[in-house]
Structures are given as C-alpha cells and as structure tokens.
PDB file of C-alpha atoms in Angstrom:
ATOM      1  CA  UNK A 210       7.908  -8.029  22.345  1.00 75.00           C
ATOM      2  CA  UNK A 211       4.099  -8.580  22.849  1.00 89.00           C
ATOM      3  CA  UNK A 212       2.737  -6.179  20.344  1.00 97.00           C
ATOM      4  CA  UNK A 213      -0.445  -5.037  21.809  1.00 97.00           C
ATOM      5  CA  UNK A 214      -0.898  -0.967  20.449  1.00 98.00           C
ATOM      6  CA  UNK A 215      -0.528  -0.069  16.313  1.00 98.00           C
ATOM      7  CA  UNK A 216       0.268   3.404  14.975  1.00 98.00           C
ATOM      8  CA  UNK A 217      -0.442   3.517  11.399  1.00 98.00           C
ATOM      9  CA  UNK A 218       1.036   7.086   9.715  1.00 98.00           C
ATOM     10  CA  UNK A 219      -1.465   8.114   6.769  1.00 97.00           C
ATOM     11  CA  UNK A 220      -5.527   7.885   6.354  1.00 97.00           C
ATOM     12  CA  UNK A 221      -5.450   6.828   2.671  1.00 93.00           C
ATOM     13  CA  UNK A 222      -6.721   3.955   1.131  1.00 91.00           C
ATOM     14  CA  UNK A 223      -3.910   1.783   2.139  1.00 95.00           C
ATOM     15  CA  UNK A 224      -3.618   3.313   6.138  1.00 97.00           C
ATOM     16  CA  UNK A 225      -7.424   3.277   6.568  1.00 97.00           C
ATOM     17  CA  UNK A 226      -7.443  -0.071   5.781  1.00 97.00           C
ATOM     18  CA  UNK A 227      -4.426  -1.428   7.614  1.00 98.00           C
ATOM     19  CA  UNK A 228      -6.390   0.263  10.413  1.00 98.00           C
ATOM     20  CA  UNK A 229      -9.120  -1.323  10.194  1.00 98.00           C
ATOM     21  CA  UNK A 230      -8.004  -5.091   9.941  1.00 98.00           C
ATOM     22  CA  UNK A 231      -5.541  -4.070  12.713  1.00 98.00           C
ATOM     23  CA  UNK A 232      -8.985  -3.222  15.139  1.00 98.00           C
ATOM     24  CA  UNK A 233     -10.957  -6.323  13.688  1.00 98.00           C
ATOM     25  CA  UNK A 234      -7.927  -8.082  15.188  1.00 98.00           C
ATOM     26  CA  UNK A 235      -8.121  -6.406  18.533  1.00 97.00           C
ATOM     27  CA  UNK A 236      -5.304  -4.271  18.397  1.00 98.00           C
ATOM     28  CA  UNK A 237      -5.653  -0.598  19.742  1.00 98.00           C
ATOM     29  CA  UNK A 238      -4.940   1.710  16.972  1.00 98.00           C
ATOM     30  CA  UNK A 239      -4.157   5.153  16.694  1.00 98.00           C
ATOM     31  CA  UNK A 240      -4.215   6.973  13.232  1.00 98.00           C
ATOM     32  CA  UNK A 241      -2.273   9.806  12.352  1.00 98.00           C
ATOM     33  CA  UNK A 242      -2.920  11.411   8.927  1.00 97.00           C
ATOM     34  CA  UNK A 243      -1.820  16.019   8.202  1.00 96.00           C
ATOM     35  CA  UNK A 244      -5.560  16.615   7.777  1.00 95.00           C
ATOM     36  CA  UNK A 245      -8.431  16.460  10.132  1.00 96.00           C
ATOM     37  CA  UNK A 246     -11.156  15.990   6.660  1.00 96.00           C
ATOM     38  CA  UNK A 247      -8.716  12.707   5.771  1.00 96.00           C
ATOM     39  CA  UNK A 248      -8.792  11.233   8.924  1.00 97.00           C
ATOM     40  CA  UNK A 249     -12.752  11.676   9.005  1.00 97.00           C
ATOM     41  CA  UNK A 250     -13.070  10.264   5.469  1.00 97.00           C
ATOM     42  CA  UNK A 251     -10.860   7.501   6.574  1.00 97.00           C
ATOM     43  CA  UNK A 252     -13.099   6.189   9.835  1.00 97.00           C
ATOM     44  CA  UNK A 253     -16.709   6.518   7.682  1.00 97.00           C
ATOM     45  CA  UNK A 254     -14.181   4.189   5.222  1.00 97.00           C
ATOM     46  CA  UNK A 255     -13.967   1.427   8.330  1.00 98.00           C
ATOM     47  CA  UNK A 256     -17.433   2.262   9.128  1.00 97.00           C
ATOM     48  CA  UNK A 257     -18.959   1.451   5.622  1.00 97.00           C
ATOM     49  CA  UNK A 258     -16.239  -1.450   5.009  1.00 97.00           C
ATOM     50  CA  UNK A 259     -16.762  -2.623   8.261  1.00 97.00           C
ATOM     51  CA  UNK A 260     -20.860  -3.067   7.731  1.00 96.00           C
ATOM     52  CA  UNK A 261     -20.119  -4.793   4.493  1.00 95.00           C
ATOM     53  CA  UNK A 262     -18.557  -6.952   6.128  1.00 96.00           C
ATOM     54  CA  UNK A 263     -21.696  -7.453   8.862  1.00 96.00           C
ATOM     55  CA  UNK A 264     -23.851  -7.710   6.249  1.00 96.00           C
ATOM     56  CA  UNK A 265     -21.742 -10.603   4.762  1.00 95.00           C
ATOM     57  CA  UNK A 266     -21.707 -12.439   8.123  1.00 95.00           C
ATOM     58  CA  UNK A 267     -17.718 -12.080   7.889  1.00 94.00           C
ATOM     59  CA  UNK A 268     -17.982 -10.454  11.153  1.00 95.00           C
ATOM     60  CA  UNK A 269     -20.891  -9.880  14.103  1.00 96.00           C
ATOM     61  CA  UNK A 270     -22.316  -6.660  14.939  1.00 96.00           C
ATOM     62  CA  UNK A 271     -20.975  -6.627  18.377  1.00 96.00           C
ATOM     63  CA  UNK A 272     -17.074  -7.140  16.407  1.00 96.00           C
ATOM     64  CA  UNK A 273     -17.578  -3.953  14.109  1.00 96.00           C
ATOM     65  CA  UNK A 274     -18.940  -1.745  16.987  1.00 97.00           C
ATOM     66  CA  UNK A 275     -15.684  -3.075  19.357  1.00 97.00           C
ATOM     67  CA  UNK A 276     -13.470  -2.469  16.195  1.00 98.00           C
ATOM     68  CA  UNK A 277     -14.557   1.132  15.785  1.00 97.00           C
ATOM     69  CA  UNK A 278     -13.708   1.410  19.597  1.00 97.00           C
ATOM     70  CA  UNK A 279     -10.248   0.813  19.161  1.00 98.00           C
ATOM     71  CA  UNK A 280      -9.283   3.095  16.518  1.00 98.00           C
ATOM     72  CA  UNK A 281      -8.137   6.268  17.253  1.00 98.00           C
ATOM     73  CA  UNK A 282      -7.189   9.463  15.106  1.00 98.00           C
ATOM     74  CA  UNK A 283      -4.860  11.968  16.083  1.00 98.00           C
ATOM     75  CA  UNK A 284      -3.183  15.020  13.691  1.00 97.00           C
ATOM     76  CA  UNK A 285      -0.294  14.926  16.289  1.00 97.00           C
ATOM     77  CA  UNK A 286       2.635  12.562  14.675  1.00 97.00           C
ATOM     78  CA  UNK A 287       4.583  12.927  17.880  1.00 96.00           C
ATOM     79  CA  UNK A 288       1.193  10.944  19.515  1.00 97.00           C
ATOM     80  CA  UNK A 289       2.319   7.030  17.957  1.00 98.00           C
ATOM     81  CA  UNK A 290       5.595   7.604  20.168  1.00 96.00           C
ATOM     82  CA  UNK A 291       3.976   5.169  22.779  1.00 95.00           C
ATOM     83  CA  UNK A 292       2.436   2.178  20.648  1.00 98.00           C
ATOM     84  CA  UNK A 293       4.295  -1.108  20.365  1.00 98.00           C
ATOM     85  CA  UNK A 294       4.347  -0.803  16.553  1.00 98.00           C
ATOM     86  CA  UNK A 295       4.008   1.807  13.976  1.00 98.00           C
ATOM     87  CA  UNK A 296       3.089   1.142  10.199  1.00 98.00           C
ATOM     88  CA  UNK A 297       3.736   4.286   8.040  1.00 98.00           C
ATOM     89  CA  UNK A 298       1.518   4.101   4.642  1.00 97.00           C
ATOM     90  CA  UNK A 299       1.957   7.542   3.632  1.00 95.00           C
ATOM     91  CA  UNK A 300       2.205   8.144  -0.120  1.00 88.00           C
ATOM     92  CA  UNK A 301       5.020   7.065  -1.815  1.00 86.00           C
ATOM     93  CA  UNK A 302       8.006   8.949  -2.299  1.00 88.00           C
ATOM     94  CA  UNK A 303      10.693   8.775  -0.337  1.00 92.00           C
ATOM     95  CA  UNK A 304      11.592  12.061   0.535  1.00 95.00           C
ATOM     96  CA  UNK A 305       7.898  12.475   2.629  1.00 95.00           C
ATOM     97  CA  UNK A 306       8.674   8.929   4.418  1.00 97.00           C
ATOM     98  CA  UNK A 307      12.283  10.178   5.532  1.00 96.00           C
ATOM     99  CA  UNK A 308      10.669  13.628   6.936  1.00 96.00           C
ATOM    100  CA  UNK A 309       8.002  11.382   8.729  1.00 97.00           C
ATOM    101  CA  UNK A 310      10.818   9.075  10.462  1.00 97.00           C
ATOM    102  CA  UNK A 311      13.056  12.001  11.921  1.00 96.00           C
ATOM    103  CA  UNK A 312       9.793  13.405  13.532  1.00 96.00           C
ATOM    104  CA  UNK A 313       8.594  10.449  14.647  1.00 97.00           C
ATOM    105  CA  UNK A 314      11.881   8.981  15.978  1.00 97.00           C
ATOM    106  CA  UNK A 315      12.297  11.035  18.687  1.00 97.00           C
ATOM    107  CA  UNK A 316       9.416  10.141  20.514  1.00 97.00           C
ATOM    108  CA  UNK A 317       9.308   6.422  20.205  1.00 97.00           C
ATOM    109  CA  UNK A 318       9.765   3.701  23.133  1.00 96.00           C
ATOM    110  CA  UNK A 319      13.018   2.067  22.905  1.00 96.00           C
ATOM    111  CA  UNK A 320      11.618  -1.338  21.564  1.00 96.00           C
ATOM    112  CA  UNK A 321       8.960   0.425  19.365  1.00 98.00           C
ATOM    113  CA  UNK A 322       9.460  -1.474  16.330  1.00 98.00           C
ATOM    114  CA  UNK A 323       9.321   0.526  12.847  1.00 98.00           C
ATOM    115  CA  UNK A 324       8.118  -0.393   9.509  1.00 98.00           C
ATOM    116  CA  UNK A 325       6.478   1.080   6.587  1.00 98.00           C
ATOM    117  CA  UNK A 326       4.320  -0.445   4.046  1.00 97.00           C
ATOM    118  CA  UNK A 327       6.491   0.952   0.650  1.00 94.00           C
ATOM    119  CA  UNK A 328       5.700  -1.294  -2.326  1.00 90.00           C
ATOM    120  CA  UNK A 329       9.089  -0.219  -3.758  1.00 88.00           C
ATOM    121  CA  UNK A 330      11.140   1.874  -1.784  1.00 92.00           C
ATOM    122  CA  UNK A 331      14.804   0.613   0.141  1.00 95.00           C
ATOM    123  CA  UNK A 332      14.081  -0.666   3.594  1.00 97.00           C
ATOM    124  CA  UNK A 333      18.051  -0.349   4.328  1.00 97.00           C
ATOM    125  CA  UNK A 334      17.785   3.117   2.682  1.00 96.00           C
ATOM    126  CA  UNK A 335      15.018   4.127   4.880  1.00 97.00           C
ATOM    127  CA  UNK A 336      16.018   2.203   8.222  1.00 98.00           C
ATOM    128  CA  UNK A 337      19.283   3.870   8.053  1.00 96.00           C
ATOM    129  CA  UNK A 338      17.536   7.272   8.266  1.00 94.00           C
ATOM    130  CA  UNK A 339      16.052   6.196  12.098  1.00 97.00           C
ATOM    131  CA  UNK A 340      17.728   5.311  15.458  1.00 96.00           C
ATOM    132  CA  UNK A 341      17.064   1.613  15.060  1.00 97.00           C
ATOM    133  CA  UNK A 342      17.652  -0.241  12.141  1.00 98.00           C
ATOM    134  CA  UNK A 343      17.607  -3.728  13.636  1.00 98.00           C
ATOM    135  CA  UNK A 344      13.995  -2.920  14.506  1.00 98.00           C
ATOM    136  CA  UNK A 345      12.588  -1.696  11.037  1.00 98.00           C
ATOM    137  CA  UNK A 346      11.178  -3.491   8.255  1.00 98.00           C
ATOM    138  CA  UNK A 347       9.281  -3.493   5.233  1.00 98.00           C
ATOM    139  CA  UNK A 348       5.543  -5.115   6.590  1.00 98.00           C
ATOM    140  CA  UNK A 349       3.744  -4.575   2.272  1.00 97.00           C
ATOM    141  CA  UNK A 350      -0.214  -5.113   2.714  1.00 97.00           C
ATOM    142  CA  UNK A 351      -1.923  -5.237  -0.816  1.00 95.00           C
ATOM    143  CA  UNK A 352      -4.902  -3.357  -1.737  1.00 90.00           C
ATOM    144  CA  UNK A 353      -7.921  -3.943  -0.516  1.00 92.00           C
ATOM    145  CA  UNK A 354      -6.233  -4.670   2.341  1.00 96.00           C
ATOM    146  CA  UNK A 355      -9.316  -6.028   4.468  1.00 95.00           C
ATOM    147  CA  UNK A 356      -9.619  -8.157   1.041  1.00 95.00           C
ATOM    148  CA  UNK A 357      -5.918  -9.513   0.136  1.00 96.00           C
ATOM    149  CA  UNK A 358      -4.727 -12.202   2.058  1.00 97.00           C
ATOM    150  CA  UNK A 359      -1.231 -11.756   1.279  1.00 98.00           C
ATOM    151  CA  UNK A 360       1.512  -9.247   3.669  1.00 98.00           C
ATOM    152  CA  UNK A 361       5.237  -9.014   2.202  1.00 98.00           C
ATOM    153  CA  UNK A 362       7.680  -8.907   5.385  1.00 98.00           C
ATOM    154  CA  UNK A 363      11.083  -7.309   3.715  1.00 98.00           C
ATOM    155  CA  UNK A 364      14.093  -6.965   5.764  1.00 97.00           C
ATOM    156  CA  UNK A 365      16.735  -4.604   5.375  1.00 97.00           C
ATOM    157  CA  UNK A 366      20.565  -5.680   5.836  1.00 97.00           C
ATOM    158  CA  UNK A 367      20.698  -4.752   9.980  1.00 97.00           C
ATOM    159  CA  UNK A 368      16.442  -6.153  10.241  1.00 98.00           C
ATOM    160  CA  UNK A 369      16.991  -8.616  13.325  1.00 97.00           C
ATOM    161  CA  UNK A 370      15.135 -11.577  13.579  1.00 97.00           C
ATOM    162  CA  UNK A 371      13.267 -10.610  16.937  1.00 97.00           C
ATOM    163  CA  UNK A 372      11.756  -8.089  14.734  1.00 98.00           C
ATOM    164  CA  UNK A 373      11.189 -10.188  11.541  1.00 98.00           C
ATOM    165  CA  UNK A 374       8.991 -12.758  13.806  1.00 97.00           C
ATOM    166  CA  UNK A 375       7.231 -10.145  16.131  1.00 98.00           C
ATOM    167  CA  UNK A 376       5.753  -9.567  12.474  1.00 98.00           C
ATOM    168  CA  UNK A 377       5.355 -12.302  11.764  1.00 98.00           C
ATOM    169  CA  UNK A 378       3.613 -13.091  14.583  1.00 97.00           C
ATOM    170  CA  UNK A 379       1.078  -9.722  13.651  1.00 98.00           C
ATOM    171  CA  UNK A 380       0.589 -10.806  10.220  1.00 98.00           C
ATOM    172  CA  UNK A 381      -0.882 -14.336  11.403  1.00 98.00           C
ATOM    173  CA  UNK A 382      -2.967 -12.989  14.046  1.00 97.00           C
ATOM    174  CA  UNK A 383      -4.457 -10.903  10.945  1.00 98.00           C
ATOM    175  CA  UNK A 384      -5.119 -14.205   9.462  1.00 97.00           C
ATOM    176  CA  UNK A 385      -3.018 -13.216   6.399  1.00 98.00           C
ATOM    177  CA  UNK A 386      -0.147 -14.984   5.319  1.00 98.00           C
ATOM    178  CA  UNK A 387       3.604 -13.652   5.414  1.00 98.00           C
ATOM    179  CA  UNK A 388       5.689 -13.870   2.034  1.00 98.00           C
ATOM    180  CA  UNK A 389       9.393 -13.588   3.239  1.00 97.00           C
ATOM    181  CA  UNK A 390      11.302 -11.042   0.566  1.00 96.00           C
ATOM    182  CA  UNK A 391      14.682  -9.663   0.884  1.00 95.00           C
ATOM    183  CA  UNK A 392      15.293  -6.110   0.338  1.00 96.00           C
ATOM    184  CA  UNK A 393      15.346  -5.550  -3.798  1.00 95.00           C
ATOM    185  CA  UNK A 394      13.948  -3.137  -5.642  1.00 93.00           C
ATOM    186  CA  UNK A 395       9.810  -3.359  -5.797  1.00 94.00           C
ATOM    187  CA  UNK A 396      10.243  -6.817  -4.191  1.00 96.00           C
ATOM    188  CA  UNK A 397       8.738  -9.731  -4.917  1.00 97.00           C
ATOM    189  CA  UNK A 398       4.555  -9.056  -5.929  1.00 96.00           C
ATOM    190  CA  UNK A 399       5.301  -5.434  -7.628  1.00 95.00           C
ATOM    191  CA  UNK A 400       8.745  -6.953  -9.339  1.00 96.00           C
ATOM    192  CA  UNK A 401       6.621  -9.118 -11.109  1.00 97.00           C
ATOM    193  CA  UNK A 402       3.401  -7.237 -11.678  1.00 97.00           C
ATOM    194  CA  UNK A 403       3.850  -3.185 -12.530  1.00 97.00           C
ATOM    195  CA  UNK A 404       6.356  -4.758 -15.430  1.00 98.00           C
ATOM    196  CA  UNK A 405       3.128  -6.409 -16.759  1.00 98.00           C
ATOM    197  CA  UNK A 406       1.310  -3.512 -16.727  1.00 98.00           C
ATOM    198  CA  UNK A 407       3.790  -1.348 -18.136  1.00 98.00           C
ATOM    199  CA  UNK A 408       4.402  -4.138 -20.981  1.00 98.00           C
ATOM    200  CA  UNK A 409       0.194  -3.675 -21.146  1.00 98.00           C
ATOM    201  CA  UNK A 410       1.002   0.151 -21.814  1.00 98.00           C
ATOM    202  CA  UNK A 411       3.799  -0.443 -24.360  1.00 98.00           C
ATOM    203  CA  UNK A 412       1.276  -3.138 -26.249  1.00 98.00           C
ATOM    204  CA  UNK A 413      -1.096  -0.286 -26.337  1.00 98.00           C
ATOM    205  CA  UNK A 414       1.275   2.529 -27.356  1.00 98.00           C
ATOM    206  CA  UNK A 415       2.497   0.417 -29.868  1.00 98.00           C
ATOM    207  CA  UNK A 416      -1.268  -0.521 -31.519  1.00 97.00           C
ATOM    208  CA  UNK A 417      -1.391  -3.948 -30.692  1.00 98.00           C
ATOM    209  CA  UNK A 418      -4.867  -4.086 -29.259  1.00 97.00           C
ATOM    210  CA  UNK A 419      -6.540  -1.517 -27.412  1.00 98.00           C
ATOM    211  CA  UNK A 420      -7.362  -0.523 -24.386  1.00 98.00           C
ATOM    212  CA  UNK A 421     -10.797  -2.690 -24.367  1.00 98.00           C
ATOM    213  CA  UNK A 422      -8.821  -5.694 -25.966  1.00 98.00           C
ATOM    214  CA  UNK A 423      -5.896  -6.120 -24.568  1.00 98.00           C
ATOM    215  CA  UNK A 424      -7.827  -6.370 -20.743  1.00 98.00           C
ATOM    216  CA  UNK A 425     -10.244  -9.049 -22.264  1.00 98.00           C
ATOM    217  CA  UNK A 426      -7.361 -11.250 -23.249  1.00 98.00           C
ATOM    218  CA  UNK A 427      -5.954 -11.105 -19.944  1.00 98.00           C
ATOM    219  CA  UNK A 428      -8.685 -11.616 -18.379  1.00 98.00           C
ATOM    220  CA  UNK A 429     -10.054 -14.712 -20.635  1.00 98.00           C
ATOM    221  CA  UNK A 430      -7.060 -15.598 -21.925  1.00 98.00           C
ATOM    222  CA  UNK A 431      -4.407 -15.660 -18.296  1.00 97.00           C
ATOM    223  CA  UNK A 432      -7.842 -16.038 -15.788  1.00 98.00           C
ATOM    224  CA  UNK A 433      -6.891 -12.808 -14.399  1.00 97.00           C
ATOM    225  CA  UNK A 434      -9.788 -10.870 -12.189  1.00 95.00           C
ATOM    226  CA  UNK A 435      -8.872  -7.576 -14.070  1.00 96.00           C
ATOM    227  CA  UNK A 436      -7.237  -6.982 -16.981  1.00 98.00           C
ATOM    228  CA  UNK A 437      -3.636  -4.813 -16.532  1.00 98.00           C
ATOM    229  CA  UNK A 438      -4.752  -1.763 -17.255  1.00 98.00           C
ATOM    230  CA  UNK A 439      -8.087  -1.917 -15.601  1.00 98.00           C
ATOM    231  CA  UNK A 440      -5.600  -2.769 -12.397  1.00 97.00           C
ATOM    232  CA  UNK A 441      -3.400  -0.074 -13.431  1.00 98.00           C
ATOM    233  CA  UNK A 442      -6.282   2.877 -13.011  1.00 98.00           C
ATOM    234  CA  UNK A 443      -7.443   0.404  -9.844  1.00 94.00           C
ATOM    235  CA  UNK A 444      -3.908   1.389  -7.846  1.00 93.00           C
ATOM    236  CA  UNK A 445      -2.933   4.675  -9.701  1.00 95.00           C
ATOM    237  CA  UNK A 446      -1.040   5.358 -12.690  1.00 97.00           C
ATOM    238  CA  UNK A 447       1.649   7.727 -11.176  1.00 95.00           C
ATOM    239  CA  UNK A 448       2.031   4.761  -8.452  1.00 91.00           C
ATOM    240  CA  UNK A 449       2.465   2.364 -11.191  1.00 95.00           C
ATOM    241  CA  UNK A 450       5.006   4.984 -12.783  1.00 96.00           C
ATOM    242  CA  UNK A 451       6.743   5.408  -9.369  1.00 92.00           C
ATOM    243  CA  UNK A 452       7.893   1.745  -8.962  1.00 93.00           C
ATOM    244  CA  UNK A 453       8.621   1.423 -12.960  1.00 96.00           C
ATOM    245  CA  UNK A 454      11.207   4.284 -11.841  1.00 95.00           C
ATOM    246  CA  UNK A 455      12.599   2.374  -8.857  1.00 92.00           C
ATOM    247  CA  UNK A 456      13.461  -0.347 -10.822  1.00 95.00           C
ATOM    248  CA  UNK A 457      15.030   0.911 -13.786  1.00 96.00           C
ATOM    249  CA  UNK A 458      16.679   3.019 -11.633  1.00 95.00           C
ATOM    250  CA  UNK A 459      17.653   0.395  -9.261  1.00 93.00           C
ATOM    251  CA  UNK A 460      18.449  -2.526 -11.184  1.00 95.00           C
ATOM    252  CA  UNK A 461      19.119  -0.366 -13.865  1.00 95.00           C
ATOM    253  CA  UNK A 462      18.164  -2.825 -16.819  1.00 96.00           C
ATOM    254  CA  UNK A 463      16.234  -1.473 -19.744  1.00 96.00           C
ATOM    255  CA  UNK A 464      13.588  -4.440 -19.892  1.00 96.00           C
ATOM    256  CA  UNK A 465      12.320  -1.983 -16.898  1.00 97.00           C
ATOM    257  CA  UNK A 466      11.923   1.131 -19.048  1.00 98.00           C
ATOM    258  CA  UNK A 467       8.661   3.176 -17.995  1.00 98.00           C
ATOM    259  CA  UNK A 468       6.563   3.379 -21.175  1.00 98.00           C
ATOM    260  CA  UNK A 469       6.246   6.819 -22.409  1.00 98.00           C
ATOM    261  CA  UNK A 470       2.504   6.397 -23.075  1.00 98.00           C
ATOM    262  CA  UNK A 471       2.249   5.559 -19.153  1.00 98.00           C
ATOM    263  CA  UNK A 472       4.286   8.533 -18.055  1.00 98.00           C
ATOM    264  CA  UNK A 473       2.282  10.884 -20.270  1.00 98.00           C
ATOM    265  CA  UNK A 474      -1.191  10.423 -18.442  1.00 98.00           C
ATOM    266  CA  UNK A 475       0.619  10.924 -15.244  1.00 98.00           C
ATOM    267  CA  UNK A 476       1.882  14.373 -16.807  1.00 98.00           C
ATOM    268  CA  UNK A 477      -2.496  15.046 -17.670  1.00 98.00           C
ATOM    269  CA  UNK A 478      -3.318  14.214 -14.329  1.00 98.00           C
ATOM    270  CA  UNK A 479      -5.498  10.810 -15.607  1.00 98.00           C
ATOM    271  CA  UNK A 480      -4.165   8.677 -12.372  1.00 97.00           C
ATOM    272  CA  UNK A 481      -7.077   6.192 -12.661  1.00 97.00           C
ATOM    273  CA  UNK A 482     -10.013   5.877 -10.403  1.00 96.00           C
ATOM    274  CA  UNK A 483      -8.654   8.322  -7.829  1.00 94.00           C
ATOM    275  CA  UNK A 484      -8.949  11.088 -10.382  1.00 97.00           C
ATOM    276  CA  UNK A 485     -12.031   9.662 -12.942  1.00 97.00           C
ATOM    277  CA  UNK A 486      -9.728   9.502 -15.621  1.00 98.00           C
ATOM    278  CA  UNK A 487      -6.584   6.961 -16.592  1.00 98.00           C
ATOM    279  CA  UNK A 488      -7.104   3.531 -19.433  1.00 98.00           C
ATOM    280  CA  UNK A 489     -10.837   4.722 -18.874  1.00 98.00           C
ATOM    281  CA  UNK A 490     -12.633   7.564 -17.825  1.00 98.00           C
ATOM    282  CA  UNK A 491     -15.015   6.376 -14.580  1.00 98.00           C
ATOM    283  CA  UNK A 492     -17.036  10.233 -14.920  1.00 97.00           C
ATOM    284  CA  UNK A 493     -20.010   7.904 -16.754  1.00 96.00           C
ATOM    285  CA  UNK A 494     -22.306   4.834 -15.379  1.00 95.00           C
ATOM    286  CA  UNK A 495     -19.802   3.282 -16.784  1.00 96.00           C
ATOM    287  CA  UNK A 496     -16.054   2.995 -17.696  1.00 97.00           C
ATOM    288  CA  UNK A 497     -15.166   3.650 -21.376  1.00 97.00           C
ATOM    289  CA  UNK A 498     -11.962   3.436 -22.684  1.00 97.00           C
ATOM    290  CA  UNK A 499      -9.748   6.576 -23.174  1.00 96.00           C
ATOM    291  CA  UNK A 500      -8.124   5.341 -26.542  1.00 92.00           C
TER     292      UNK A 500
END
C-alpha cells in the first residue's frame, strides 16, 4: 500500500522527532498526546529544530514552512484511525502501550499498519493485543530522531512481508537506513548498548573509576562521542533500567542483572538530563559529576 498519512502517538522527545522527519519527507502527520501542553511544547521543539536545519542549510525556509504545515495535533486518539501508518511513541511501559492499541484499534482502517517505537518490549506480545498482528511491527528510531540515521525494523512472529516492505519504504524515503532485527529482548542496538552502560555503572559502584574518568576513558580510549554515563543521562536512567529489566527478565541471564547503583539513582528520581540530575548534576552552567 502507498503510505501518505502518519499518526504519531506521544508528543515527547521521540514523538516530536518522528513527526519532524515525517513532515520534512512530505508525509501528512497527525500528532497525538493526552496533554495539550505536551503538544504545544512538541510543536515549539519541531519549529526550533527546523530552524536549526535552515541555519545549517540542511533544508530551505520553504521546506521548513511546508513541513510545519503538514503537522496537525489532536488530543483524541481516535482521530489517528484514518491514517495509513501509526507509530506509537508513548512511554516505555507495556501496559500503557497495550491500552493505547486497544483504544485505537476500533477506529482504524482495515489496511492501516500499526507500529511501535519501543526500544525493548516484545513486538509479538504487543501485536497479539490488536486485531492485526500481521500488520504490526517495531519501528524503532534512534534519539535524536532528526540527527540519527538508523531505524530498527522489528518483525513479530506474525508480521507479513507486505507490512515490512511498506515500512522499509518509509525509512528509505526519510533518507535513513534500516537495520532488520528479530523480536528478541532489546533487539540489536540496546541489546549491545545497555549492558555497556550497566557495566559502566558497576565500574562506578565498585570504585574502579569515578564518573569523569569512566566517561573520559571511553571517549578517548574507544573513540565514543559520549561516555557511557553521560549517554545514560541523555537517554534517561529510568529508560536504561527498564531495558535492563526487560533483558534480565526476558533472557534469564545474570549478566543482564541491573546495577544496584542504577536502581538507586532511579529511586532517587535522578533520571539524568530531564530531571537535572543523574550521573551528572546539570543545574549549573557546567555538568558536575555526582560521584
């Protein structure tokens, strides 16, 4: 099928980024959230990021204006029912995602493809709670969406080839690259990345290095653009912990046991940049290690 209209559920960091790249690529976008404030903030973020692209000559001012004109917002989830492709980008909690799909399904066109931006949750299990497991798959963008060029496409056990091909076509139309992954906990990127972040937290807990030395070691010793603890703060420590729990529970291997220090930070509400404190304290002019 030809995909022209995109529904995006969730106007947070991932959702507004997905709306941004879809609109720039020429798709009409319906962005949904439960909060009007979140929708307004999302549009402001998209405007700011588009303006940055104009200033860097990535797109023209005309492209910016056209993209903004293609994004509409709604508080009513049912209004996404007439879109060709829905991308769910709500919080990384299975019960929330399941409720969204159960609410949305009665309003969908028969041919609409349902996808989720989940970074770790079983695609097969989420698909089983819908009326179209063959037209359901994982559509996992990397953060920040306008900058990162990879999208993981994850098939559930029932996903058909037509659905995969349609989603692959969308990824290619965005100028991004697809990595095809099987439906196992955390897929490819986070299956490899999160244990590294978790091990960095263990390295900190055991006193092998402090926050600054661990990050500096990986930036300069492994040529990573960000150290693992800085990256964890950027992603959100609650998200990192959630993915480690999915890996630990889903694979049953003790090597995926979440670091107790990571759990402690989350218990304290120190979730990284979004709460101004995590492995670093962001409340001043310069980030300061908290350990």
